[in-house]
Tab-separated table of C-alpha atoms in Angstrom:
chain	number	residue	atom	x	y	z
K	1280	MET	CA	-0.218	0.055	-0.304
K	1281	GLY	CA	1.714	3.290	-0.947
K	1282	ALA	CA	2.039	6.117	1.467
K	1283	GLY	CA	-0.609	8.591	-0.636
K	1284	THR	CA	-2.924	5.761	-0.001
K	1285	LEU	CA	-2.287	5.845	3.847
K	1286	VAL	CA	-2.530	9.271	4.175
K	1287	ASP	CA	-5.661	9.480	2.642
K	1288	ARG	CA	-6.981	6.594	4.663
K	1289	ILE	CA	-5.871	8.472	7.657
K	1290	LYS	CA	-7.885	11.781	6.808
K	1291	GLU	CA	-11.018	10.380	6.178
K	1292	ILE	CA	-10.602	8.563	9.675
K	1293	GLU	CA	-10.076	11.973	11.073
K	1294	LEU	CA	-12.760	13.640	9.512
K	1295	GLU	CA	-15.302	10.800	10.604
K	1296	ILE	CA	-14.109	11.244	14.253
K	1297	ALA	CA	-14.321	15.107	13.829
K	1298	ARG	CA	-18.125	14.462	12.782
K	1299	THR	CA	-18.999	11.842	14.746
K	1300	GLN	CA	-21.221	13.046	18.080
K	1301	LYS	CA	-19.611	11.480	21.201
K	1302	ASN	CA	-22.371	9.897	23.132
K	1303	LYS	CA	-22.907	6.534	24.723
K	1304	ALA	CA	-24.082	5.176	21.692
K	1305	THR	CA	-21.518	5.882	19.504
K	1306	THR	CA	-18.430	4.980	21.977
K	1307	THR	CA	-17.530	1.639	20.600
K	1308	HIS	CA	-17.448	2.844	16.562
K	1309	LEU	CA	-14.907	5.681	17.908
K	1310	GLY	CA	-13.167	3.407	19.994
K	1311	SER	CA	-12.516	0.985	16.781
K	1312	LEU	CA	-12.277	4.340	14.405
K	1313	ARG	CA	-8.990	5.407	17.206
K	1314	ALA	CA	-7.691	1.827	16.890
K	1315	LYS	CA	-7.667	1.675	13.246
K	1316	LEU	CA	-6.225	5.332	13.045
K	1317	CYS	CA	-3.266	4.100	15.571
K	1318	LYS	CA	-2.468	1.014	12.839
K	1319	LEU	CA	-2.438	2.982	9.895
K	1320	ARG	CA	-0.043	5.864	11.467
K	1321	ARG	CA	1.938	3.035	12.689
K	1322	GLU	CA	2.151	1.645	8.816
K	1323	LEU	CA	2.842	4.995	7.709
K	1324	GLN	CA	5.952	5.460	10.051
K	1325	GLU	CA	7.426	2.348	9.139
K	1326	PRO	CA	10.509	2.375	6.425
K	1327	ALA	CA	9.600	0.907	3.191
K	1328	GLY	CA	11.068	-2.505	1.886
K	1329	GLY	CA	15.126	-2.432	1.644
K	1330	ASP	CA	15.330	1.255	3.318
K	1331	LYS	CA	17.238	-0.433	6.372
K	1332	GLY	CA	18.146	2.315	9.051
K	1333	GLY	CA	17.679	5.108	6.585
K	1334	ALA	CA	15.168	6.830	8.905
K	1335	GLY	CA	17.410	9.254	10.686
K	1336	GLU	CA	20.235	9.596	7.891
K	1337	GLY	CA	22.106	12.703	7.860
K	1338	PHE	CA	20.641	13.956	10.837
K	1339	GLU	CA	21.450	11.386	13.697
K	1340	VAL	CA	24.675	12.297	15.677
K	1341	SER	CA	26.156	10.148	18.479
K	1342	LYS	CA	25.547	10.752	22.119
K	1343	SER	CA	27.677	12.594	24.406
K	1344	GLY	CA	27.340	14.591	27.789
K	1345	ASP	CA	25.100	14.045	30.502
K	1346	ALA	CA	21.580	14.821	28.661
K	1347	ARG	CA	20.130	15.715	25.350
K	1348	VAL	CA	17.698	18.571	24.873
K	1349	ALA	CA	16.209	18.693	21.123
K	1350	LEU	CA	15.220	22.321	19.226
K	1351	ILE	CA	11.888	21.568	17.177
K	1352	GLY	CA	10.651	24.685	15.780
K	1353	PHE	CA	9.309	26.176	12.540
K	1354	PRO	CA	11.535	27.737	10.091
K	1355	SER	CA	13.246	31.275	11.203
K	1356	VAL	CA	11.955	31.082	14.828
K	1357	GLY	CA	15.555	31.534	15.844
K	1358	LYS	CA	16.701	28.049	16.823
K	1359	SER	CA	20.123	28.911	15.783
K	1360	THR	CA	20.506	31.807	17.425
K	1361	LEU	CA	19.370	29.746	20.491
K	1362	LEU	CA	22.086	26.993	19.634
K	1363	SER	CA	24.862	30.236	18.961
K	1364	GLU	CA	23.970	32.017	22.276
K	1365	PHE	CA	24.451	28.919	24.497
K	1366	THR	CA	26.825	27.117	23.469
K	1367	SER	CA	30.303	27.195	21.716
K	1368	THR	CA	28.826	26.006	18.529
K	1369	LYS	CA	28.221	28.481	15.848
K	1370	SER	CA	25.277	27.653	13.833
K	1371	GLU	CA	24.350	29.771	10.513
K	1372	THR	CA	21.741	32.167	10.785
K	1373	ALA	CA	19.969	34.475	8.348
K	1374	ALA	CA	17.099	36.505	7.736
K	1375	TYR	CA	15.704	33.608	5.243
K	1376	GLU	CA	13.867	30.370	5.891
K	1377	PHE	CA	15.648	26.486	6.432
K	1378	THR	CA	19.165	28.023	6.698
K	1379	THR	CA	19.803	24.889	8.872
K	1380	LEU	CA	19.816	21.848	6.377
K	1381	THR	CA	20.900	19.123	8.770
K	1382	CYS	CA	21.547	18.499	12.988
K	1383	ILE	CA	23.920	20.761	14.526
K	1384	PRO	CA	25.339	19.302	17.873
K	1385	GLY	CA	26.416	21.615	20.564
K	1386	VAL	CA	27.233	21.534	24.264
K	1387	LEU	CA	25.966	23.489	27.496
K	1388	ASN	CA	27.765	23.430	29.998
K	1389	HIS	CA	25.448	24.197	33.120
K	1390	LYS	CA	26.436	23.641	36.866
K	1391	GLY	CA	29.065	21.156	36.164
K	1392	CYS	CA	27.408	19.171	33.483
K	1393	ARG	CA	27.696	18.893	30.203
K	1394	ILE	CA	24.114	18.893	27.808
K	1395	GLN	CA	24.236	17.729	24.371
K	1396	VAL	CA	22.108	20.368	22.270
K	1397	LEU	CA	20.642	19.655	18.991
K	1398	ASP	CA	19.605	22.252	16.261
K	1399	LEU	CA	17.289	20.297	13.828
K	1400	PRO	CA	15.920	21.491	10.695
K	1401	GLY	CA	12.431	23.769	10.386
K	1402	ILE	CA	9.323	21.348	9.766
K	1403	ILE	CA	6.656	22.018	8.569
K	1404	GLU	CA	3.023	21.011	8.435
K	1405	GLY	CA	2.869	17.438	7.456
K	1406	ALA	CA	6.231	16.431	8.579
K	1407	SER	CA	4.878	13.267	10.257
K	1408	GLU	CA	3.532	12.311	6.684
K	1409	GLY	CA	7.056	12.822	4.925
K	1410	LYS	CA	6.893	16.109	3.922
K	1411	GLY	CA	10.258	18.482	4.109
K	1412	ARG	CA	11.904	15.402	5.928
K	1413	GLY	CA	9.862	15.588	8.808
K	1414	ARG	CA	9.808	12.328	10.058
K	1415	GLN	CA	14.138	12.028	10.015
K	1416	VAL	CA	13.990	15.018	11.965
K	1417	ILE	CA	11.364	13.869	14.252
K	1418	ALA	CA	13.296	10.557	14.775
K	1419	VAL	CA	16.420	12.601	15.936
K	1420	ALA	CA	13.813	14.348	18.468
K	1421	LYS	CA	12.664	10.726	20.196
K	1422	SER	CA	16.047	9.956	21.001
K	1423	ALA	CA	16.638	12.973	23.480
K	1424	ASP	CA	15.731	13.604	27.271
K	1425	MET	CA	13.900	16.779	26.439
K	1426	VAL	CA	12.230	18.707	23.440
K	1427	LEU	CA	12.682	22.860	23.351
K	1428	MET	CA	9.690	23.919	21.277
K	1429	VAL	CA	10.549	27.354	19.865
K	1430	LEU	CA	7.984	29.472	18.984
K	1431	ASP	CA	8.018	32.862	17.644
K	1432	ALA	CA	6.012	35.315	19.926
K	1433	SER	CA	5.726	38.271	17.488
K	1434	SER	CA	4.219	36.331	14.281
K	1435	GLY	CA	0.966	36.483	16.473
K	1436	HIS	CA	0.100	32.820	15.583
K	1437	SER	CA	2.503	31.478	18.264
K	1438	GLU	CA	-1.033	29.317	19.373
K	1439	HIS	CA	-1.420	27.757	15.571
K	1440	GLN	CA	2.323	26.620	15.803
K	1441	ARG	CA	1.958	25.342	18.933
K	1442	MET	CA	-1.122	23.297	17.707
K	1443	LEU	CA	0.447	22.306	14.543
K	1444	LEU	CA	3.811	20.874	15.980
K	1445	GLU	CA	2.079	18.643	18.954
K	1446	ARG	CA	0.097	17.211	16.368
K	1447	GLU	CA	2.944	16.090	14.217
K	1448	LEU	CA	4.889	14.764	17.034
K	1449	GLU	CA	1.904	13.340	18.304
K	1450	ASN	CA	1.283	11.456	14.935
K	1451	CYS	CA	4.893	10.310	15.417
K	1452	GLY	CA	4.531	8.792	19.187
K	1453	LEU	CA	5.738	11.188	21.085
K	1454	ARG	CA	3.457	12.096	23.841
K	1455	LEU	CA	4.833	15.594	25.183
K	1456	ASN	CA	4.579	15.847	29.049
K	1457	LYS	CA	2.544	12.862	29.754
K	1458	ARG	CA	3.411	9.430	31.752
K	1459	PRO	CA	2.588	6.199	30.353
K	1460	PRO	CA	-0.530	4.704	31.429
K	1461	ASN	CA	-0.616	2.599	34.863
K	1462	ILE	CA	-2.136	-0.416	33.151
K	1463	TYR	CA	-0.370	-3.846	33.192
K	1464	TYR	CA	-0.860	-5.179	29.581
K	1465	LYS	CA	0.126	-8.834	28.690
K	1466	ARG	CA	0.023	-11.253	25.297
K	1467	LYS	CA	-0.518	-14.501	26.044
K	1468	ALA	CA	-1.152	-17.375	23.880
K	1469	THR	CA	-4.413	-18.958	24.978
K	1470	GLY	CA	-6.534	-18.477	28.009
K	1471	GLY	CA	-9.148	-15.565	26.452
K	1472	VAL	CA	-9.209	-11.729	27.347
K	1473	SER	CA	-9.004	-11.053	30.987
K	1474	ILE	CA	-9.842	-7.566	32.282
K	1475	ASN	CA	-9.900	-6.196	35.718
K	1476	PHE	CA	-10.220	-2.396	37.456
K	1477	THR	CA	-8.939	-1.525	40.529
K	1478	CYS	CA	-9.996	1.779	40.242
K	1479	LYS	CA	-12.984	3.430	38.786
K	1480	ALA	CA	-12.474	4.230	35.196
K	1481	PRO	CA	-15.476	6.567	33.677
K	1482	SER	CA	-13.451	7.641	30.292
K	1483	ILE	CA	-13.408	3.577	29.169
K	1484	THR	CA	-15.206	0.251	29.482
K	1485	GLU	CA	-14.474	-3.749	28.981
K	1486	LYS	CA	-16.117	-3.280	26.160
K	1487	ASP	CA	-14.188	-0.233	24.567
K	1488	ILE	CA	-11.033	-2.468	25.687
K	1489	ASN	CA	-12.514	-5.764	23.756
K	1490	ASP	CA	-13.167	-3.591	20.796
K	1491	VAL	CA	-9.961	-2.224	20.803
K	1492	LEU	CA	-8.532	-5.589	20.866
K	1493	TYR	CA	-10.359	-7.145	18.472
K	1494	GLU	CA	-9.575	-4.335	15.920
K	1495	TYR	CA	-5.802	-5.665	16.704
K	1496	ARG	CA	-6.560	-8.940	16.394
K	1497	ILE	CA	-5.619	-9.741	19.985
K	1498	HIS	CA	-7.804	-12.562	21.669
K	1499	ASN	CA	-5.214	-13.448	24.389
K	1500	ALA	CA	-4.217	-11.194	26.609
K	1501	GLU	CA	-4.217	-10.176	30.541
K	1502	ILE	CA	-5.348	-6.247	31.463
K	1503	LEU	CA	-4.984	-4.859	34.530
K	1504	VAL	CA	-6.280	-1.207	34.703
K	1505	ARG	CA	-4.938	0.794	37.695
K	1506	GLU	CA	-5.852	4.052	36.370
K	1507	ASP	CA	-8.349	6.133	34.484
K	1508	LEU	CA	-7.322	5.859	31.195
K	1509	THR	CA	-8.673	6.830	27.684
K	1510	VAL	CA	-8.575	4.521	24.891
K	1511	ASP	CA	-5.974	6.044	22.773
K	1512	ASP	CA	-3.712	5.794	25.779
K	1513	PHE	CA	-5.162	1.826	25.510
K	1514	CYS	CA	-3.822	2.078	21.870
K	1515	ASP	CA	-0.305	3.403	23.013
K	1516	VAL	CA	-0.029	0.766	25.647
K	1517	ILE	CA	-0.699	-2.317	22.783
K	1518	GLU	CA	1.429	-0.246	20.139
K	1519	GLY	CA	4.411	-0.014	22.483
K	1520	ASN	CA	6.245	2.408	20.573
K	1521	ARG	CA	5.492	5.697	22.457
K	1522	HIS	CA	8.019	7.851	23.815
K	1523	TYR	CA	7.175	10.001	26.539
K	1524	VAL	CA	9.282	13.149	26.581
K	1525	LYS	CA	9.137	16.362	28.834
K	1526	CYS	CA	8.655	19.786	26.512
K	1527	LEU	CA	9.670	23.171	27.446
K	1528	TYR	CA	7.409	25.876	25.313
K	1529	VAL	CA	10.101	28.297	24.619
K	1530	TYR	CA	8.454	32.204	22.904
K	1531	ASN	CA	10.960	33.813	21.614
K	1532	LYS	CA	10.911	37.677	20.403
K	1533	ILE	CA	9.271	38.791	23.004
K	1534	ASP	CA	10.544	42.172	22.635
K	1535	MET	CA	8.689	42.356	19.853
K	1536	THR	CA	5.147	41.788	21.651
K	1537	SER	CA	3.955	43.328	24.165
K	1538	ILE	CA	3.498	43.321	27.932
K	1539	GLU	CA	0.176	41.628	28.542
K	1540	GLU	CA	0.903	39.041	25.818
K	1541	VAL	CA	4.254	37.926	27.839
K	1542	GLU	CA	2.113	37.895	31.113
K	1543	ARG	CA	-0.593	35.799	29.301
K	1544	ILE	CA	2.241	33.175	27.824
K	1545	CYS	CA	4.164	33.332	31.420
K	1546	SER	CA	0.782	31.677	33.459
K	1547	GLN	CA	0.339	28.913	31.372
K	1548	PRO	CA	1.810	25.317	31.971
K	1549	HIS	CA	5.538	24.423	30.677
K	1550	CYS	CA	6.332	27.767	28.805
K	1551	THR	CA	9.114	30.426	29.633
K	1552	VAL	CA	9.578	33.435	27.076
K	1553	LEU	CA	12.615	35.205	26.283
K	1554	SER	CA	14.874	37.587	23.891
K	1555	THR	CA	17.782	36.422	22.058
K	1556	LEU	CA	18.022	39.723	20.322
K	1557	HIS	CA	18.502	41.652	23.853
K	1558	LYS	CA	19.389	38.474	25.373
K	1559	LEU	CA	16.107	38.762	28.095
K	1560	ASN	CA	15.341	36.031	30.471
K	1561	TYR	CA	18.193	33.739	30.265
K	1562	ASP	CA	18.632	32.933	33.690
K	1563	MET	CA	15.480	31.376	34.140
K	1564	PHE	CA	15.658	29.747	30.635
K	1565	LEU	CA	18.503	27.867	32.023
K	1566	ASP	CA	17.057	26.876	35.131
K	1567	LYS	CA	14.061	25.752	33.597
K	1568	ILE	CA	15.987	23.144	31.383
K	1569	TRP	CA	18.083	22.112	34.455
K	1570	GLU	CA	14.400	21.848	36.310
K	1571	TYR	CA	12.992	20.139	33.493
K	1572	LEU	CA	16.099	17.594	32.927
K	1573	GLU	CA	16.186	16.703	36.870
K	1574	LEU	CA	19.823	15.638	36.659
K	1575	VAL	CA	21.294	14.677	40.100
K	1576	ARG	CA	24.673	15.357	40.643
K	1577	VAL	CA	26.884	12.810	43.140
K	1578	TYR	CA	30.014	13.381	44.940
K	1579	THR	CA	32.085	10.259	45.486
K	1580	LYS	CA	34.333	10.389	48.827
K	1581	LYS	CA	37.128	7.839	50.298
K	1582	ARG	CA	37.392	6.810	53.172
K	1583	GLY	CA	39.253	9.103	55.428
K	1584	GLN	CA	39.531	11.763	52.793
K	1585	PRO	CA	37.431	14.874	52.089
K	1586	PRO	CA	34.774	14.481	49.082
K	1587	ASP	CA	35.804	15.345	45.306
K	1588	LEU	CA	33.948	18.100	44.850
K	1589	SER	CA	35.514	18.532	41.180
K	1590	ASP	CA	34.273	16.000	39.151
K	1591	PRO	CA	30.767	14.657	40.143
K	1592	LEU	CA	29.026	11.757	39.048
K	1593	VAL	CA	25.590	12.785	36.816
K	1594	LEU	CA	22.544	10.778	36.994
K	1595	THR	CA	19.305	10.954	35.029
K	1596	ARG	CA	16.275	9.430	35.697
K	1597	GLY	CA	14.750	8.937	32.355
K	1598	ARG	CA	18.180	6.940	31.004
K	1599	TYR	CA	19.444	4.889	33.922
K	1600	GLY	CA	17.799	6.030	37.296
K	1601	ILE	CA	19.417	7.912	40.262
K	1602	THR	CA	19.869	4.966	42.667
K	1603	VAL	CA	23.091	4.089	44.198
K	1604	GLU	CA	22.930	1.073	41.650
K	1605	ALA	CA	23.254	3.713	38.830
K	1606	ALA	CA	26.050	5.228	40.573
K	1607	CYS	CA	27.830	2.180	40.804
K	1608	LEU	CA	27.405	1.139	37.636
K	1609	GLN	CA	28.682	4.538	35.944
K	1610	LEU	CA	31.763	3.870	37.942
K	1611	HIS	CA	32.661	0.223	37.234
K	1612	LYS	CA	30.151	-2.873	36.970
K	1613	SER	CA	32.207	-4.760	39.246
K	1614	LEU	CA	31.328	-2.415	42.226
K	1615	VAL	CA	27.585	-3.979	42.177
K	1616	GLU	CA	28.865	-7.377	42.587
K	1617	ASN	CA	31.034	-6.593	45.269
K	1618	HIS	CA	28.551	-3.739	47.060
K	1619	ASP	CA	28.230	-4.061	50.842
K	1620	TYR	CA	26.829	-1.373	51.622
K	1621	THR	CA	26.985	2.894	51.052
K	1622	PHE	CA	27.353	6.268	53.354
K	1623	VAL	CA	25.471	8.786	52.036
K	1624	TRP	CA	25.400	12.076	53.442
K	1625	GLY	CA	22.866	14.934	51.495
K	1626	ARG	CA	19.369	15.800	51.476
K	1627	SER	CA	18.212	12.091	50.444
K	1628	VAL	CA	18.584	10.567	54.254
K	1629	LYS	CA	17.697	11.408	57.490
K	1630	HIS	CA	20.583	11.849	59.067
K	1631	SER	CA	24.468	11.753	57.781
K	1632	PRO	CA	26.124	9.290	56.833
K	1633	GLN	CA	23.396	6.517	56.750
K	1634	ARG	CA	24.378	3.468	55.976
K	1635	CYS	CA	22.328	2.557	52.471
K	1636	GLY	CA	21.976	-0.127	50.219
K	1637	LEU	CA	21.246	-0.516	46.122
K	1638	THR	CA	18.097	0.446	46.075
K	1639	HIS	CA	18.621	4.119	47.818
K	1640	ALA	CA	17.151	7.132	45.554
K	1641	LEU	CA	19.813	9.731	45.642
K	1642	ALA	CA	19.399	13.521	45.960
K	1643	ASP	CA	21.395	16.458	43.916
K	1644	GLU	CA	24.529	17.245	45.548
K	1645	ASP	CA	24.623	14.655	47.754
K	1646	VAL	CA	27.691	12.891	48.924
K	1647	VAL	CA	28.457	8.832	48.922
K	1648	GLN	CA	31.045	6.465	50.138
K	1649	ILE	CA	30.851	2.887	48.496
K	1650	MET	CA	31.944	-0.150	50.599
K	1651	GLN	CA	32.444	-3.229	49.390
K	1652	LYS	CA	32.550	-7.190	50.601
K	1653	ARG	CA	35.990	-7.760	52.352
K	1654	THR	CA	37.316	-11.200	50.010
K	1655	GLN	CA	40.069	-12.972	52.002
K	1656	SER	CA	42.642	-13.952	49.950
K	1657	LYS	CA	45.048	-17.271	50.317
K	1658	ASP	CA	47.687	-15.322	52.321
K	1659	THR	CA	45.268	-14.205	55.123
K	1660	ASP	CA	43.132	-17.453	54.903
K	1661	PRO	CA	45.881	-20.395	54.975
K	1662	PHE	CA	43.508	-22.793	56.532
K	1663	ASN	CA	41.001	-22.238	54.259
K	1664	LYS	CA	38.065	-21.015	56.670
K	1665	SER	CA	36.176	-19.072	54.206
K	1666	GLN	CA	35.505	-22.040	51.919
K	1667	ALA	CA	34.601	-24.309	54.792
K	1668	SER	CA	31.060	-25.866	55.038
K	1669	GLY	CA	28.496	-23.570	57.241
K	1670	ALA	CA	28.067	-27.540	58.937
K	1671	GLN	CA	31.224	-27.750	60.396
K	1672	SER	CA	31.869	-26.562	64.089
K	1673	LYS	CA	34.535	-24.466	65.390
K	1674	GLN	CA	36.216	-27.188	66.676
K	1675	GLN	CA	36.083	-28.735	63.561
K	1676	LEU	CA	37.762	-25.483	61.858
K	1677	LYS	CA	40.528	-25.227	64.604
K	1678	LYS	CA	41.692	-28.936	64.097
K	1679	ALA	CA	41.833	-28.339	60.345
K	1680	LYS	CA	45.644	-28.802	59.202
K	1681	LYS	CA	47.197	-26.756	56.707
K	1682	PRO	CA	47.821	-29.056	53.465
K	1683	LEU	CA	50.819	-30.915	53.541
K	1684	LYS	CA	53.050	-29.581	50.722
K	1685	THR	CA	54.082	-32.345	47.823
């Protein structure tokens, strides 16, 4: 099936959903339409036969630093200027559109952390359908820990730009400022469909779930709903390829708009304003990025010595977690295998120092001292007491002799 045919079918289903009234009688029909829409969008995103690994060709760059931030927006909104202002990379800027034609990486140094910033080419309406190589651009954004959606506050239609960008990213499987639905789903070989609810879910019923499963040709599954969710959320769980990313909406060029408009933008959640021309509100912008990334700096300490505050370990919630185990793995995997306990100083403990295990969650600027298990060598254990069985008594262990030399 060609891409044009898929796009036409997607538009027909979207039109039918828009003109269908929402009531109890049409719930089943709407659920079936949404499931079909998710399947068609997935087919549209899949690369054509023989095109292996070409989805992000020319845009993807190797990961570096402690976190990755992607700049997304329409052409000529100030993405390249932002990259040049906050990093040492100089991206080409001009008065015409599509100045940036490839992915340009830069490194933002903030509070001792190295944050990789990606300046992506501007996307246009219909990017999720492949227009303007929009799919390749959005594919790079999926690998980011955070998305900075840059909007032009002076254009007069910044809210329309935001709505279009959100729709394009959502069609490609990106979920902005959302968390995965709290639902247990497991596909089985036999046994039929088992659906259970642990709470009230007015937005979805057991019949809606069965209709979606029937549309996906799933006849054996175990489902446990732990919170209220919509049919679209349940379709995302079945697809299993959605990316939940934090997004900060950055309204640029506030020097060319009114104070009332700036106050209106600042009152909205997940929004911030700045001006790259007059360098306004830069400090607040950096603090917002730090808040959304939720980076945790951990300092290490040797026994009997002060902590090393020059080179922290940077942990990220979205990558490997912020536990003691994640800190040990960042140093060396053998620290986890031989881990005994860890002394922790900081805000994550009730008293300093506190003896903690591998599952303890660390806070920013905590100090850790990792203690390993003491292993006895043959020189310190000549009678092999450490290898003796637990059934032997102390008298038997005392009578054990060192093996004769031959």
